[in-house]
Amino acid sequence: PLRFVRDGFLSFLFKKNKGRLGDSASDSLPVGVPPAFRAKSVPTSASTGTASGAASGAQRSTADTLKINALEAKVQKTEEESEQMKKLATHASLLLDSVLFPVKPTTDEITAATVAGKEKPTFRDAYSELKQTNGWDAKAKLLTEKEKESTSSTDRVAGKSIDTINSEILRTCALELSLDYCTRVSTHATNDFLDELSKISDDDISEYPSMLELEQKLVAMIKEDEPFCAVFDDCLNKDFDDESCRPDVCPFKEAGCRYISSCFLDSIQDEYAIAIGYINEGKTLSSLVDAMEMGAAYAAAGAAGGGWGVGGAV
């Protein structure tokens, strides 16, 4: 998570930009109608009844049609962006809700903690689940839109068990939210460090630390706040294959672990199932599980239902 801050440091040191990360207007989310949409009035034309007037009217009509088509395309794009913003708002609301009211642990998780003599968990732990189910090795392949169009969701789950699909979804979600959390930790540490550098006089640039010293200082600050975030970047590059990158329990502070526990929410799992390509837009992961269980039942009974025993992709 340190790579993204280097440009900020360079800007600070050599352009004397002492703003905080994320403060610029370009970093803010669009509100209302996107600025790219600039509706223009569409002129109207009337026929003069003459040949030349008719020709001129036809030309204006063609031009008007092109302008109308262009405006319709812009309106459609705006509607799509608006829909995307609604989804982002819903997603953010769910994540915040999971921090305030995390997913409660299962009875088995509470029993296991009691038997082990550990403190009763207050929310589900994605890292613990991945460790216990060998979910770290369930690596999902994210498909491009073109790849999704060339195959059906039924084809993409062929040969996979329900447990494998659940583990792939949980792993993908846990790593993405962990990356997001560590990026936020890095951003806060960077802003604190920039505040320190801002106190250095512009007349004595020799007091500025070198880039190596900057990174070492920043790593130390992150390691003090969230030790696992300091090594997360290396683990990500290694695809979390090393055991040191697979902690038995969530390695973050409680707030971070609550945040990642949202991966157990049905709605969040649906989003990742769609992103991976296991279900189509508008469908749910539970519908996929039901279809697979039904298909397995048909197969066990020797029935020729085709696919997973259901008609059409999930």
PDB file of C-alpha atoms in Angstrom:
ATOM      1  CA  PRO A   1       0.000   0.000   0.000  1.00  0.00           C
ATOM      2  CA  LEU A   2       3.028   2.287  -0.065  1.00  0.00           C
ATOM      3  CA  ARG A   3       3.384   2.642  -3.814  1.00  0.00           C
ATOM      4  CA  PHE A   4       0.433   4.982  -4.188  1.00  0.00           C
ATOM      5  CA  VAL A   5       1.878   7.609  -1.822  1.00  0.00           C
ATOM      6  CA  ARG A   6       5.154   8.233  -3.661  1.00  0.00           C
ATOM      7  CA  ASP A   7       3.695  10.662  -6.168  1.00  0.00           C
ATOM      8  CA  GLY A   8       2.199  12.552  -3.269  1.00  0.00           C
ATOM      9  CA  PHE A   9       5.601  12.883  -1.613  1.00  0.00           C
ATOM     10  CA  LEU A  10       7.274  13.945  -4.837  1.00  0.00           C
ATOM     11  CA  SER A  11       4.596  16.562  -5.363  1.00  0.00           C
ATOM     12  CA  PHE A  12       5.074  17.758  -1.805  1.00  0.00           C
ATOM     13  CA  LEU A  13       8.843  17.947  -1.987  1.00  0.00           C
ATOM     14  CA  PHE A  14       9.403  19.345  -5.441  1.00  0.00           C
ATOM     15  CA  LYS A  15       6.233  21.301  -6.168  1.00  0.00           C
ATOM     16  CA  LYS A  16       5.740  22.503  -2.586  1.00  0.00           C
ATOM     17  CA  ASN A  17       2.218  21.218  -2.571  1.00  0.00           C
ATOM     18  CA  LYS A  18       1.323  20.957   1.088  1.00  0.00           C
ATOM     19  CA  GLY A  19      -2.250  19.767   0.690  1.00  0.00           C
ATOM     20  CA  ARG A  20      -3.450  16.586   2.331  1.00  0.00           C
ATOM     21  CA  LEU A  21      -4.124  13.446   0.350  1.00  0.00           C
ATOM     22  CA  GLY A  22      -7.702  13.271  -0.842  1.00  0.00           C
ATOM     23  CA  ASP A  23      -8.383  16.996  -0.426  1.00  0.00           C
ATOM     24  CA  SER A  24      -8.435  17.949  -4.116  1.00  0.00           C
ATOM     25  CA  ALA A  25     -11.723  18.392  -5.932  1.00  0.00           C
ATOM     26  CA  SER A  26     -10.688  15.767  -8.462  1.00  0.00           C
ATOM     27  CA  ASP A  27     -10.702  13.156  -5.703  1.00  0.00           C
ATOM     28  CA  SER A  28     -14.312  13.776  -4.708  1.00  0.00           C
ATOM     29  CA  LEU A  29     -17.177  11.688  -5.956  1.00  0.00           C
ATOM     30  CA  PRO A  30     -19.493  13.295  -8.494  1.00  0.00           C
ATOM     31  CA  VAL A  31     -22.694  14.696  -7.067  1.00  0.00           C
ATOM     32  CA  GLY A  32     -25.835  15.167  -9.114  1.00  0.00           C
ATOM     33  CA  VAL A  33     -25.515  15.398 -12.871  1.00  0.00           C
ATOM     34  CA  PRO A  34     -21.948  14.553 -13.992  1.00  0.00           C
ATOM     35  CA  PRO A  35     -20.098  17.651 -15.302  1.00  0.00           C
ATOM     36  CA  ALA A  36     -19.431  15.907 -18.620  1.00  0.00           C
ATOM     37  CA  PHE A  37     -23.134  16.147 -19.418  1.00  0.00           C
ATOM     38  CA  ARG A  38     -23.898  19.480 -20.990  1.00  0.00           C
ATOM     39  CA  ALA A  39     -27.298  19.431 -22.662  1.00  0.00           C
ATOM     40  CA  LYS A  40     -27.604  21.716 -25.642  1.00  0.00           C
ATOM     41  CA  SER A  41     -30.811  23.079 -27.079  1.00  0.00           C
ATOM     42  CA  VAL A  42     -31.980  21.362 -30.220  1.00  0.00           C
ATOM     43  CA  PRO A  43     -32.984  23.859 -32.932  1.00  0.00           C
ATOM     44  CA  THR A  44     -36.165  23.237 -34.820  1.00  0.00           C
ATOM     45  CA  SER A  45     -36.709  23.765 -38.520  1.00  0.00           C
ATOM     46  CA  ALA A  46     -39.816  24.454 -40.545  1.00  0.00           C
ATOM     47  CA  SER A  47     -40.443  23.650 -44.179  1.00  0.00           C
ATOM     48  CA  THR A  48     -40.689  26.705 -46.467  1.00  0.00           C
ATOM     49  CA  GLY A  49     -42.619  24.815 -49.093  1.00  0.00           C
ATOM     50  CA  THR A  50     -39.880  25.469 -51.693  1.00  0.00           C
ATOM     51  CA  ALA A  51     -37.438  22.938 -53.080  1.00  0.00           C
ATOM     52  CA  SER A  52     -34.492  24.728 -51.544  1.00  0.00           C
ATOM     53  CA  GLY A  53     -36.386  25.130 -48.286  1.00  0.00           C
ATOM     54  CA  ALA A  54     -37.243  21.436 -48.264  1.00  0.00           C
ATOM     55  CA  ALA A  55     -33.609  20.520 -48.854  1.00  0.00           C
ATOM     56  CA  SER A  56     -32.485  22.886 -46.146  1.00  0.00           C
ATOM     57  CA  GLY A  57     -35.160  21.529 -43.841  1.00  0.00           C
ATOM     58  CA  ALA A  58     -34.025  17.972 -44.557  1.00  0.00           C
ATOM     59  CA  GLN A  59     -30.452  18.902 -43.722  1.00  0.00           C
ATOM     60  CA  ARG A  60     -31.535  20.536 -40.487  1.00  0.00           C
ATOM     61  CA  SER A  61     -33.701  17.541 -39.704  1.00  0.00           C
ATOM     62  CA  THR A  62     -30.719  15.222 -40.171  1.00  0.00           C
ATOM     63  CA  ALA A  63     -28.558  17.471 -38.004  1.00  0.00           C
ATOM     64  CA  ASP A  64     -31.290  17.623 -35.370  1.00  0.00           C
ATOM     65  CA  THR A  65     -31.602  13.845 -35.406  1.00  0.00           C
ATOM     66  CA  LEU A  66     -27.858  13.475 -34.844  1.00  0.00           C
ATOM     67  CA  LYS A  67     -27.970  15.954 -31.983  1.00  0.00           C
ATOM     68  CA  ILE A  68     -30.967  14.199 -30.450  1.00  0.00           C
ATOM     69  CA  ASN A  69     -29.209  10.836 -30.727  1.00  0.00           C
ATOM     70  CA  ALA A  70     -26.119  12.309 -29.099  1.00  0.00           C
ATOM     71  CA  LEU A  71     -28.200  13.777 -26.287  1.00  0.00           C
ATOM     72  CA  GLU A  72     -30.033  10.486 -25.787  1.00  0.00           C
ATOM     73  CA  ALA A  73     -26.684   8.724 -25.525  1.00  0.00           C
ATOM     74  CA  LYS A  74     -25.554  11.252 -22.921  1.00  0.00           C
ATOM     75  CA  VAL A  75     -28.795  10.833 -20.989  1.00  0.00           C
ATOM     76  CA  GLN A  76     -28.364   7.061 -21.047  1.00  0.00           C
ATOM     77  CA  LYS A  77     -24.793   7.409 -19.807  1.00  0.00           C
ATOM     78  CA  THR A  78     -25.964   9.750 -17.055  1.00  0.00           C
ATOM     79  CA  GLU A  79     -28.652   7.280 -16.005  1.00  0.00           C
ATOM     80  CA  GLU A  80     -26.077   4.476 -15.918  1.00  0.00           C
ATOM     81  CA  GLU A  81     -23.746   6.606 -13.813  1.00  0.00           C
ATOM     82  CA  SER A  82     -26.623   7.486 -11.520  1.00  0.00           C
ATOM     83  CA  GLU A  83     -27.465   3.810 -11.106  1.00  0.00           C
ATOM     84  CA  GLN A  84     -23.825   3.051 -10.389  1.00  0.00           C
ATOM     85  CA  MET A  85     -23.746   5.784  -7.755  1.00  0.00           C
ATOM     86  CA  LYS A  86     -26.834   4.263  -6.111  1.00  0.00           C
ATOM     87  CA  LYS A  87     -25.088   0.889  -5.978  1.00  0.00           C
ATOM     88  CA  LEU A  88     -21.958   2.478  -4.513  1.00  0.00           C
ATOM     89  CA  ALA A  89     -24.038   4.259  -1.886  1.00  0.00           C
ATOM     90  CA  THR A  90     -25.818   1.012  -1.006  1.00  0.00           C
ATOM     91  CA  HIS A  91     -22.499  -0.833  -0.856  1.00  0.00           C
ATOM     92  CA  ALA A  92     -20.972   1.831   1.406  1.00  0.00           C
ATOM     93  CA  SER A  93     -24.036   1.753   3.647  1.00  0.00           C
ATOM     94  CA  LEU A  94     -23.777  -2.013   4.035  1.00  0.00           C
ATOM     95  CA  LEU A  95     -20.090  -1.809   4.913  1.00  0.00           C
ATOM     96  CA  LEU A  96     -20.716   0.910   7.495  1.00  0.00           C
ATOM     97  CA  ASP A  97     -23.573  -1.114   8.925  1.00  0.00           C
ATOM     98  CA  SER A  98     -21.276  -4.116   9.302  1.00  0.00           C
ATOM     99  CA  VAL A  99     -18.828  -2.021  11.344  1.00  0.00           C
ATOM    100  CA  LEU A 100     -21.563  -0.781  13.652  1.00  0.00           C
ATOM    101  CA  PHE A 101     -23.484  -4.071  13.739  1.00  0.00           C
ATOM    102  CA  PRO A 102     -21.096  -6.853  12.619  1.00  0.00           C
ATOM    103  CA  VAL A 103     -22.243 -10.282  11.517  1.00  0.00           C
ATOM    104  CA  LYS A 104     -22.705 -12.405  14.621  1.00  0.00           C
ATOM    105  CA  PRO A 105     -20.619 -15.578  15.027  1.00  0.00           C
ATOM    106  CA  THR A 106     -22.163 -18.977  14.420  1.00  0.00           C
ATOM    107  CA  THR A 107     -22.907 -21.402  17.222  1.00  0.00           C
ATOM    108  CA  ASP A 108     -20.018 -23.607  16.070  1.00  0.00           C
ATOM    109  CA  GLU A 109     -17.603 -20.659  16.233  1.00  0.00           C
ATOM    110  CA  ILE A 110     -18.723 -19.779  19.753  1.00  0.00           C
ATOM    111  CA  THR A 111     -18.431 -23.431  20.852  1.00  0.00           C
ATOM    112  CA  ALA A 112     -14.942 -23.749  19.333  1.00  0.00           C
ATOM    113  CA  ALA A 113     -13.778 -20.627  21.152  1.00  0.00           C
ATOM    114  CA  THR A 114     -15.209 -21.904  24.439  1.00  0.00           C
ATOM    115  CA  VAL A 115     -13.527 -25.305  24.042  1.00  0.00           C
ATOM    116  CA  ALA A 116     -10.232 -23.624  23.241  1.00  0.00           C
ATOM    117  CA  GLY A 117     -10.553 -21.457  26.317  1.00  0.00           C
ATOM    118  CA  LYS A 118     -10.668 -18.290  24.226  1.00  0.00           C
ATOM    119  CA  GLU A 119     -12.821 -15.219  24.662  1.00  0.00           C
ATOM    120  CA  LYS A 120     -16.284 -15.492  23.128  1.00  0.00           C
ATOM    121  CA  PRO A 121     -16.215 -13.879  19.662  1.00  0.00           C
ATOM    122  CA  THR A 122     -18.612 -11.006  19.015  1.00  0.00           C
ATOM    123  CA  PHE A 123     -18.483 -11.163  15.209  1.00  0.00           C
ATOM    124  CA  ARG A 124     -17.436 -13.532  12.450  1.00  0.00           C
ATOM    125  CA  ASP A 125     -13.761 -13.658  11.510  1.00  0.00           C
ATOM    126  CA  ALA A 126     -13.042 -14.011   7.783  1.00  0.00           C
ATOM    127  CA  TYR A 127      -9.356 -14.828   8.358  1.00  0.00           C
ATOM    128  CA  SER A 128     -10.202 -17.571  10.843  1.00  0.00           C
ATOM    129  CA  GLU A 129     -12.729 -19.039   8.411  1.00  0.00           C
ATOM    130  CA  LEU A 130     -10.215 -19.041   5.550  1.00  0.00           C
ATOM    131  CA  LYS A 131      -7.607 -20.718   7.749  1.00  0.00           C
ATOM    132  CA  GLN A 132      -9.909 -23.454   9.045  1.00  0.00           C
ATOM    133  CA  THR A 133     -11.412 -24.298   5.643  1.00  0.00           C
ATOM    134  CA  ASN A 134      -8.168 -24.025   3.618  1.00  0.00           C
ATOM    135  CA  GLY A 135      -9.881 -21.202   1.815  1.00  0.00           C
ATOM    136  CA  TRP A 136      -6.586 -19.449   1.106  1.00  0.00           C
ATOM    137  CA  ASP A 137      -6.008 -21.884  -1.751  1.00  0.00           C
ATOM    138  CA  ALA A 138      -9.412 -21.188  -3.327  1.00  0.00           C
ATOM    139  CA  LYS A 139      -8.298 -18.563  -5.828  1.00  0.00           C
ATOM    140  CA  ALA A 140     -11.059 -17.176  -8.015  1.00  0.00           C
ATOM    141  CA  LYS A 141     -10.401 -15.942 -11.534  1.00  0.00           C
ATOM    142  CA  LEU A 142     -12.011 -12.592 -12.188  1.00  0.00           C
ATOM    143  CA  LEU A 143     -13.442 -12.516 -15.692  1.00  0.00           C
ATOM    144  CA  THR A 144     -13.557  -9.660 -18.152  1.00  0.00           C
ATOM    145  CA  GLU A 145     -16.909  -8.563 -19.553  1.00  0.00           C
ATOM    146  CA  LYS A 146     -16.000 -10.260 -22.840  1.00  0.00           C
ATOM    147  CA  GLU A 147     -15.263 -13.534 -21.046  1.00  0.00           C
ATOM    148  CA  LYS A 148     -18.552 -13.292 -19.178  1.00  0.00           C
ATOM    149  CA  GLU A 149     -20.415 -12.803 -22.439  1.00  0.00           C
ATOM    150  CA  SER A 150     -18.782 -15.842 -24.046  1.00  0.00           C
ATOM    151  CA  THR A 151     -19.729 -18.247 -21.239  1.00  0.00           C
ATOM    152  CA  SER A 152     -22.754 -18.801 -19.034  1.00  0.00           C
ATOM    153  CA  SER A 153     -22.724 -18.757 -15.252  1.00  0.00           C
ATOM    154  CA  THR A 154     -23.646 -22.454 -15.388  1.00  0.00           C
ATOM    155  CA  ASP A 155     -20.461 -23.186 -17.352  1.00  0.00           C
ATOM    156  CA  ARG A 156     -18.336 -21.181 -14.928  1.00  0.00           C
ATOM    157  CA  VAL A 157     -19.407 -23.155 -11.853  1.00  0.00           C
ATOM    158  CA  ALA A 158     -19.139 -26.530 -13.582  1.00  0.00           C
ATOM    159  CA  GLY A 159     -16.891 -28.878 -11.626  1.00  0.00           C
ATOM    160  CA  LYS A 160     -16.825 -26.680  -8.522  1.00  0.00           C
ATOM    161  CA  SER A 161     -18.307 -27.570  -5.159  1.00  0.00           C
ATOM    162  CA  ILE A 162     -20.440 -25.215  -3.123  1.00  0.00           C
ATOM    163  CA  ASP A 163     -17.684 -25.048  -0.480  1.00  0.00           C
ATOM    164  CA  THR A 164     -15.103 -24.062  -3.096  1.00  0.00           C
ATOM    165  CA  ILE A 165     -17.325 -21.306  -4.484  1.00  0.00           C
ATOM    166  CA  ASN A 166     -18.012 -19.963  -0.982  1.00  0.00           C
ATOM    167  CA  SER A 167     -14.282 -19.979  -0.176  1.00  0.00           C
ATOM    168  CA  GLU A 168     -13.394 -18.204  -3.429  1.00  0.00           C
ATOM    169  CA  ILE A 169     -15.950 -15.503  -2.729  1.00  0.00           C
ATOM    170  CA  LEU A 170     -14.846 -15.068   0.893  1.00  0.00           C
ATOM    171  CA  ARG A 171     -11.144 -14.942  -0.044  1.00  0.00           C
ATOM    172  CA  THR A 172     -11.731 -12.388  -2.806  1.00  0.00           C
ATOM    173  CA  CYS A 173     -13.841 -10.193  -0.541  1.00  0.00           C
ATOM    174  CA  ALA A 174     -11.543 -10.453   2.492  1.00  0.00           C
ATOM    175  CA  LEU A 175      -8.463  -9.524   0.484  1.00  0.00           C
ATOM    176  CA  GLU A 176     -10.124  -6.612  -1.273  1.00  0.00           C
ATOM    177  CA  LEU A 177     -11.494  -5.138   1.959  1.00  0.00           C
ATOM    178  CA  SER A 178      -8.157  -5.753   3.701  1.00  0.00           C
ATOM    179  CA  LEU A 179      -6.405  -3.884   0.900  1.00  0.00           C
ATOM    180  CA  ASP A 180      -8.902  -1.047   1.218  1.00  0.00           C
ATOM    181  CA  TYR A 181      -8.450  -0.929   4.988  1.00  0.00           C
ATOM    182  CA  CYS A 182      -4.643  -0.923   4.755  1.00  0.00           C
ATOM    183  CA  THR A 183      -4.784   1.776   2.088  1.00  0.00           C
ATOM    184  CA  ARG A 184      -6.814   3.917   4.488  1.00  0.00           C
ATOM    185  CA  VAL A 185      -4.292   3.239   7.252  1.00  0.00           C
ATOM    186  CA  SER A 186      -1.481   4.248   4.885  1.00  0.00           C
ATOM    187  CA  THR A 187      -3.331   7.399   3.845  1.00  0.00           C
ATOM    188  CA  HIS A 188      -3.809   8.516   7.444  1.00  0.00           C
ATOM    189  CA  ALA A 189      -0.162   7.790   8.251  1.00  0.00           C
ATOM    190  CA  THR A 190       0.923   9.700   5.150  1.00  0.00           C
ATOM    191  CA  ASN A 191      -1.195  12.714   6.058  1.00  0.00           C
ATOM    192  CA  ASP A 192       0.269  12.735   9.572  1.00  0.00           C
ATOM    193  CA  PHE A 193       3.758  12.578   8.078  1.00  0.00           C
ATOM    194  CA  LEU A 194       2.991  15.385   5.629  1.00  0.00           C
ATOM    195  CA  ASP A 195       1.837  17.480   8.557  1.00  0.00           C
ATOM    196  CA  GLU A 196       5.249  16.943  10.140  1.00  0.00           C
ATOM    197  CA  LEU A 197       7.067  17.878   6.932  1.00  0.00           C
ATOM    198  CA  SER A 198       4.976  21.010   6.533  1.00  0.00           C
ATOM    199  CA  LYS A 199       6.616  22.381   9.659  1.00  0.00           C
ATOM    200  CA  ILE A 200      10.019  22.373   7.946  1.00  0.00           C
ATOM    201  CA  SER A 201      11.028  25.784   6.693  1.00  0.00           C
ATOM    202  CA  ASP A 202      10.988  26.260   2.915  1.00  0.00           C
ATOM    203  CA  ASP A 203      14.293  28.092   3.259  1.00  0.00           C
ATOM    204  CA  ASP A 204      16.095  24.975   4.438  1.00  0.00           C
ATOM    205  CA  ILE A 205      15.212  22.163   2.048  1.00  0.00           C
ATOM    206  CA  SER A 206      18.231  20.222   3.298  1.00  0.00           C
ATOM    207  CA  GLU A 207      16.132  19.244   6.290  1.00  0.00           C
ATOM    208  CA  TYR A 208      13.830  17.205   4.063  1.00  0.00           C
ATOM    209  CA  PRO A 209      14.505  13.476   4.403  1.00  0.00           C
ATOM    210  CA  SER A 210      15.475  11.390   1.375  1.00  0.00           C
ATOM    211  CA  MET A 211      12.924   9.194  -0.400  1.00  0.00           C
ATOM    212  CA  LEU A 212      14.414   6.146   1.329  1.00  0.00           C
ATOM    213  CA  GLU A 213      14.092   7.824   4.711  1.00  0.00           C
ATOM    214  CA  LEU A 214      10.544   8.871   3.860  1.00  0.00           C
ATOM    215  CA  GLU A 215       9.502   5.315   3.086  1.00  0.00           C
ATOM    216  CA  GLN A 216      11.288   3.866   6.103  1.00  0.00           C
ATOM    217  CA  LYS A 217       9.592   6.394   8.372  1.00  0.00           C
ATOM    218  CA  LEU A 218       6.206   5.746   6.821  1.00  0.00           C
ATOM    219  CA  VAL A 219       6.590   1.962   7.092  1.00  0.00           C
ATOM    220  CA  ALA A 220       7.506   2.367  10.752  1.00  0.00           C
ATOM    221  CA  MET A 221       4.403   4.494  11.367  1.00  0.00           C
ATOM    222  CA  ILE A 222       2.153   1.954   9.637  1.00  0.00           C
ATOM    223  CA  LYS A 223       3.801  -0.965  11.420  1.00  0.00           C
ATOM    224  CA  GLU A 224       3.205   0.703  14.762  1.00  0.00           C
ATOM    225  CA  ASP A 225      -0.472   1.288  13.952  1.00  0.00           C
ATOM    226  CA  GLU A 226      -1.327  -1.905  12.010  1.00  0.00           C
ATOM    227  CA  PRO A 227       1.621  -4.356  11.746  1.00  0.00           C
ATOM    228  CA  PHE A 228      -0.040  -6.603   9.140  1.00  0.00           C
ATOM    229  CA  CYS A 229      -0.615  -3.626   6.831  1.00  0.00           C
ATOM    230  CA  ALA A 230       3.149  -3.118   6.723  1.00  0.00           C
ATOM    231  CA  VAL A 231       3.569  -6.553   5.096  1.00  0.00           C
ATOM    232  CA  PHE A 232       0.266  -6.734   3.235  1.00  0.00           C
ATOM    233  CA  ASP A 233       1.770  -5.402  -0.001  1.00  0.00           C
ATOM    234  CA  ASP A 234       4.404  -8.161  -0.049  1.00  0.00           C
ATOM    235  CA  CYS A 235       1.807 -10.804   0.761  1.00  0.00           C
ATOM    236  CA  LEU A 236      -0.376  -9.524  -2.055  1.00  0.00           C
ATOM    237  CA  ASN A 237       2.519  -9.830  -4.499  1.00  0.00           C
ATOM    238  CA  LYS A 238       3.029 -13.420  -3.323  1.00  0.00           C
ATOM    239  CA  ASP A 239      -0.700 -14.145  -3.674  1.00  0.00           C
ATOM    240  CA  PHE A 240      -0.762 -15.012   0.046  1.00  0.00           C
ATOM    241  CA  ASP A 241       0.990 -18.325  -0.560  1.00  0.00           C
ATOM    242  CA  ASP A 242       3.338 -17.952   2.437  1.00  0.00           C
ATOM    243  CA  GLU A 243       2.054 -19.185   5.783  1.00  0.00           C
ATOM    244  CA  SER A 244       3.192 -15.903   7.321  1.00  0.00           C
ATOM    245  CA  CYS A 245       0.559 -14.208   5.158  1.00  0.00           C
ATOM    246  CA  ARG A 246      -2.200 -16.484   6.450  1.00  0.00           C
ATOM    247  CA  PRO A 247      -2.848 -15.513  10.084  1.00  0.00           C
ATOM    248  CA  ASP A 248      -5.047 -17.744  12.225  1.00  0.00           C
ATOM    249  CA  VAL A 249      -7.300 -14.823  13.155  1.00  0.00           C
ATOM    250  CA  CYS A 250      -7.958 -11.354  11.814  1.00  0.00           C
ATOM    251  CA  PRO A 251      -4.671  -9.445  12.230  1.00  0.00           C
ATOM    252  CA  PHE A 252      -6.177  -5.966  12.421  1.00  0.00           C
ATOM    253  CA  LYS A 253      -7.664  -3.844  15.164  1.00  0.00           C
ATOM    254  CA  GLU A 254     -11.279  -4.557  16.031  1.00  0.00           C
ATOM    255  CA  ALA A 255     -12.607  -1.821  13.712  1.00  0.00           C
ATOM    256  CA  GLY A 256     -10.753  -3.331  10.756  1.00  0.00           C
ATOM    257  CA  CYS A 257     -11.918  -6.838  11.588  1.00  0.00           C
ATOM    258  CA  ARG A 258     -15.514  -5.647  11.916  1.00  0.00           C
ATOM    259  CA  TYR A 259     -15.179  -4.021   8.494  1.00  0.00           C
ATOM    260  CA  ILE A 260     -13.955  -7.258   6.893  1.00  0.00           C
ATOM    261  CA  SER A 261     -16.680  -9.281   8.621  1.00  0.00           C
ATOM    262  CA  SER A 262     -19.088  -7.700   6.119  1.00  0.00           C
ATOM    263  CA  CYS A 263     -17.876 -10.390   3.706  1.00  0.00           C
ATOM    264  CA  PHE A 264     -20.358 -12.690   5.451  1.00  0.00           C
ATOM    265  CA  LEU A 265     -23.330 -10.504   4.511  1.00  0.00           C
ATOM    266  CA  ASP A 266     -25.514 -12.149   1.870  1.00  0.00           C
ATOM    267  CA  SER A 267     -25.770  -8.944  -0.176  1.00  0.00           C
ATOM    268  CA  ILE A 268     -21.983  -8.473  -0.208  1.00  0.00           C
ATOM    269  CA  GLN A 269     -21.450 -12.104  -1.191  1.00  0.00           C
ATOM    270  CA  ASP A 270     -23.931 -11.636  -4.039  1.00  0.00           C
ATOM    271  CA  GLU A 271     -21.876  -8.703  -5.340  1.00  0.00           C
ATOM    272  CA  TYR A 272     -18.686 -10.746  -5.406  1.00  0.00           C
ATOM    273  CA  ALA A 273     -20.445 -13.750  -6.940  1.00  0.00           C
ATOM    274  CA  ILE A 274     -21.559 -11.458  -9.767  1.00  0.00           C
ATOM    275  CA  ALA A 275     -18.076  -9.941 -10.121  1.00  0.00           C
ATOM    276  CA  ILE A 276     -16.475 -13.380 -10.329  1.00  0.00           C
ATOM    277  CA  GLY A 277     -19.134 -14.473 -12.801  1.00  0.00           C
ATOM    278  CA  TYR A 278     -20.861 -17.220 -10.844  1.00  0.00           C
ATOM    279  CA  ILE A 279     -24.265 -15.585 -11.039  1.00  0.00           C
ATOM    280  CA  ASN A 280     -25.845 -13.067 -13.373  1.00  0.00           C
ATOM    281  CA  GLU A 281     -26.816  -9.522 -12.442  1.00  0.00           C
ATOM    282  CA  GLY A 282     -29.989  -9.489 -10.361  1.00  0.00           C
ATOM    283  CA  LYS A 283     -29.538 -13.063  -9.116  1.00  0.00           C
ATOM    284  CA  THR A 284     -28.393 -14.227  -5.665  1.00  0.00           C
ATOM    285  CA  LEU A 285     -25.771 -16.644  -4.432  1.00  0.00           C
ATOM    286  CA  SER A 286     -28.443 -18.565  -2.566  1.00  0.00           C
ATOM    287  CA  SER A 287     -30.217 -19.216  -5.890  1.00  0.00           C
ATOM    288  CA  LEU A 288     -26.988 -20.692  -7.232  1.00  0.00           C
ATOM    289  CA  VAL A 289     -26.587 -22.915  -4.173  1.00  0.00           C
ATOM    290  CA  ASP A 290     -30.207 -24.089  -4.480  1.00  0.00           C
ATOM    291  CA  ALA A 291     -29.693 -24.873  -8.160  1.00  0.00           C
ATOM    292  CA  MET A 292     -26.489 -26.808  -7.488  1.00  0.00           C
ATOM    293  CA  GLU A 293     -28.087 -28.792  -4.683  1.00  0.00           C
ATOM    294  CA  MET A 294     -31.065 -29.558  -6.907  1.00  0.00           C
ATOM    295  CA  GLY A 295     -28.740 -30.630  -9.716  1.00  0.00           C
ATOM    296  CA  ALA A 296     -26.802 -32.882  -7.344  1.00  0.00           C
ATOM    297  CA  ALA A 297     -30.061 -34.446  -6.171  1.00  0.00           C
ATOM    298  CA  TYR A 298     -31.141 -35.091  -9.772  1.00  0.00           C
ATOM    299  CA  ALA A 299     -27.752 -36.573 -10.605  1.00  0.00           C
ATOM    300  CA  ALA A 300     -27.900 -38.862  -7.586  1.00  0.00           C
ATOM    301  CA  ALA A 301     -31.351 -40.021  -8.657  1.00  0.00           C
ATOM    302  CA  GLY A 302     -30.116 -40.673 -12.172  1.00  0.00           C
ATOM    303  CA  ALA A 303     -32.429 -38.072 -13.688  1.00  0.00           C
ATOM    304  CA  ALA A 304     -31.417 -36.410 -16.943  1.00  0.00           C
ATOM    305  CA  GLY A 305     -32.201 -32.800 -16.065  1.00  0.00           C
ATOM    306  CA  GLY A 306     -29.280 -31.225 -17.970  1.00  0.00           C
ATOM    307  CA  GLY A 307     -26.866 -28.687 -16.538  1.00  0.00           C
ATOM    308  CA  TRP A 308     -27.502 -28.327 -12.817  1.00  0.00           C
ATOM    309  CA  GLY A 309     -31.023 -29.655 -13.086  1.00  0.00           C
ATOM    310  CA  VAL A 310     -32.495 -26.235 -13.856  1.00  0.00           C
ATOM    311  CA  GLY A 311     -33.414 -24.573 -17.087  1.00  0.00           C
ATOM    312  CA  GLY A 312     -31.058 -21.715 -17.943  1.00  0.00           C
ATOM    313  CA  ALA A 313     -28.176 -19.968 -16.266  1.00  0.00           C
ATOM    314  CA  VAL A 314     -28.435 -18.711 -12.703  1.00  0.00           C
TER     315      VAL A 314
END
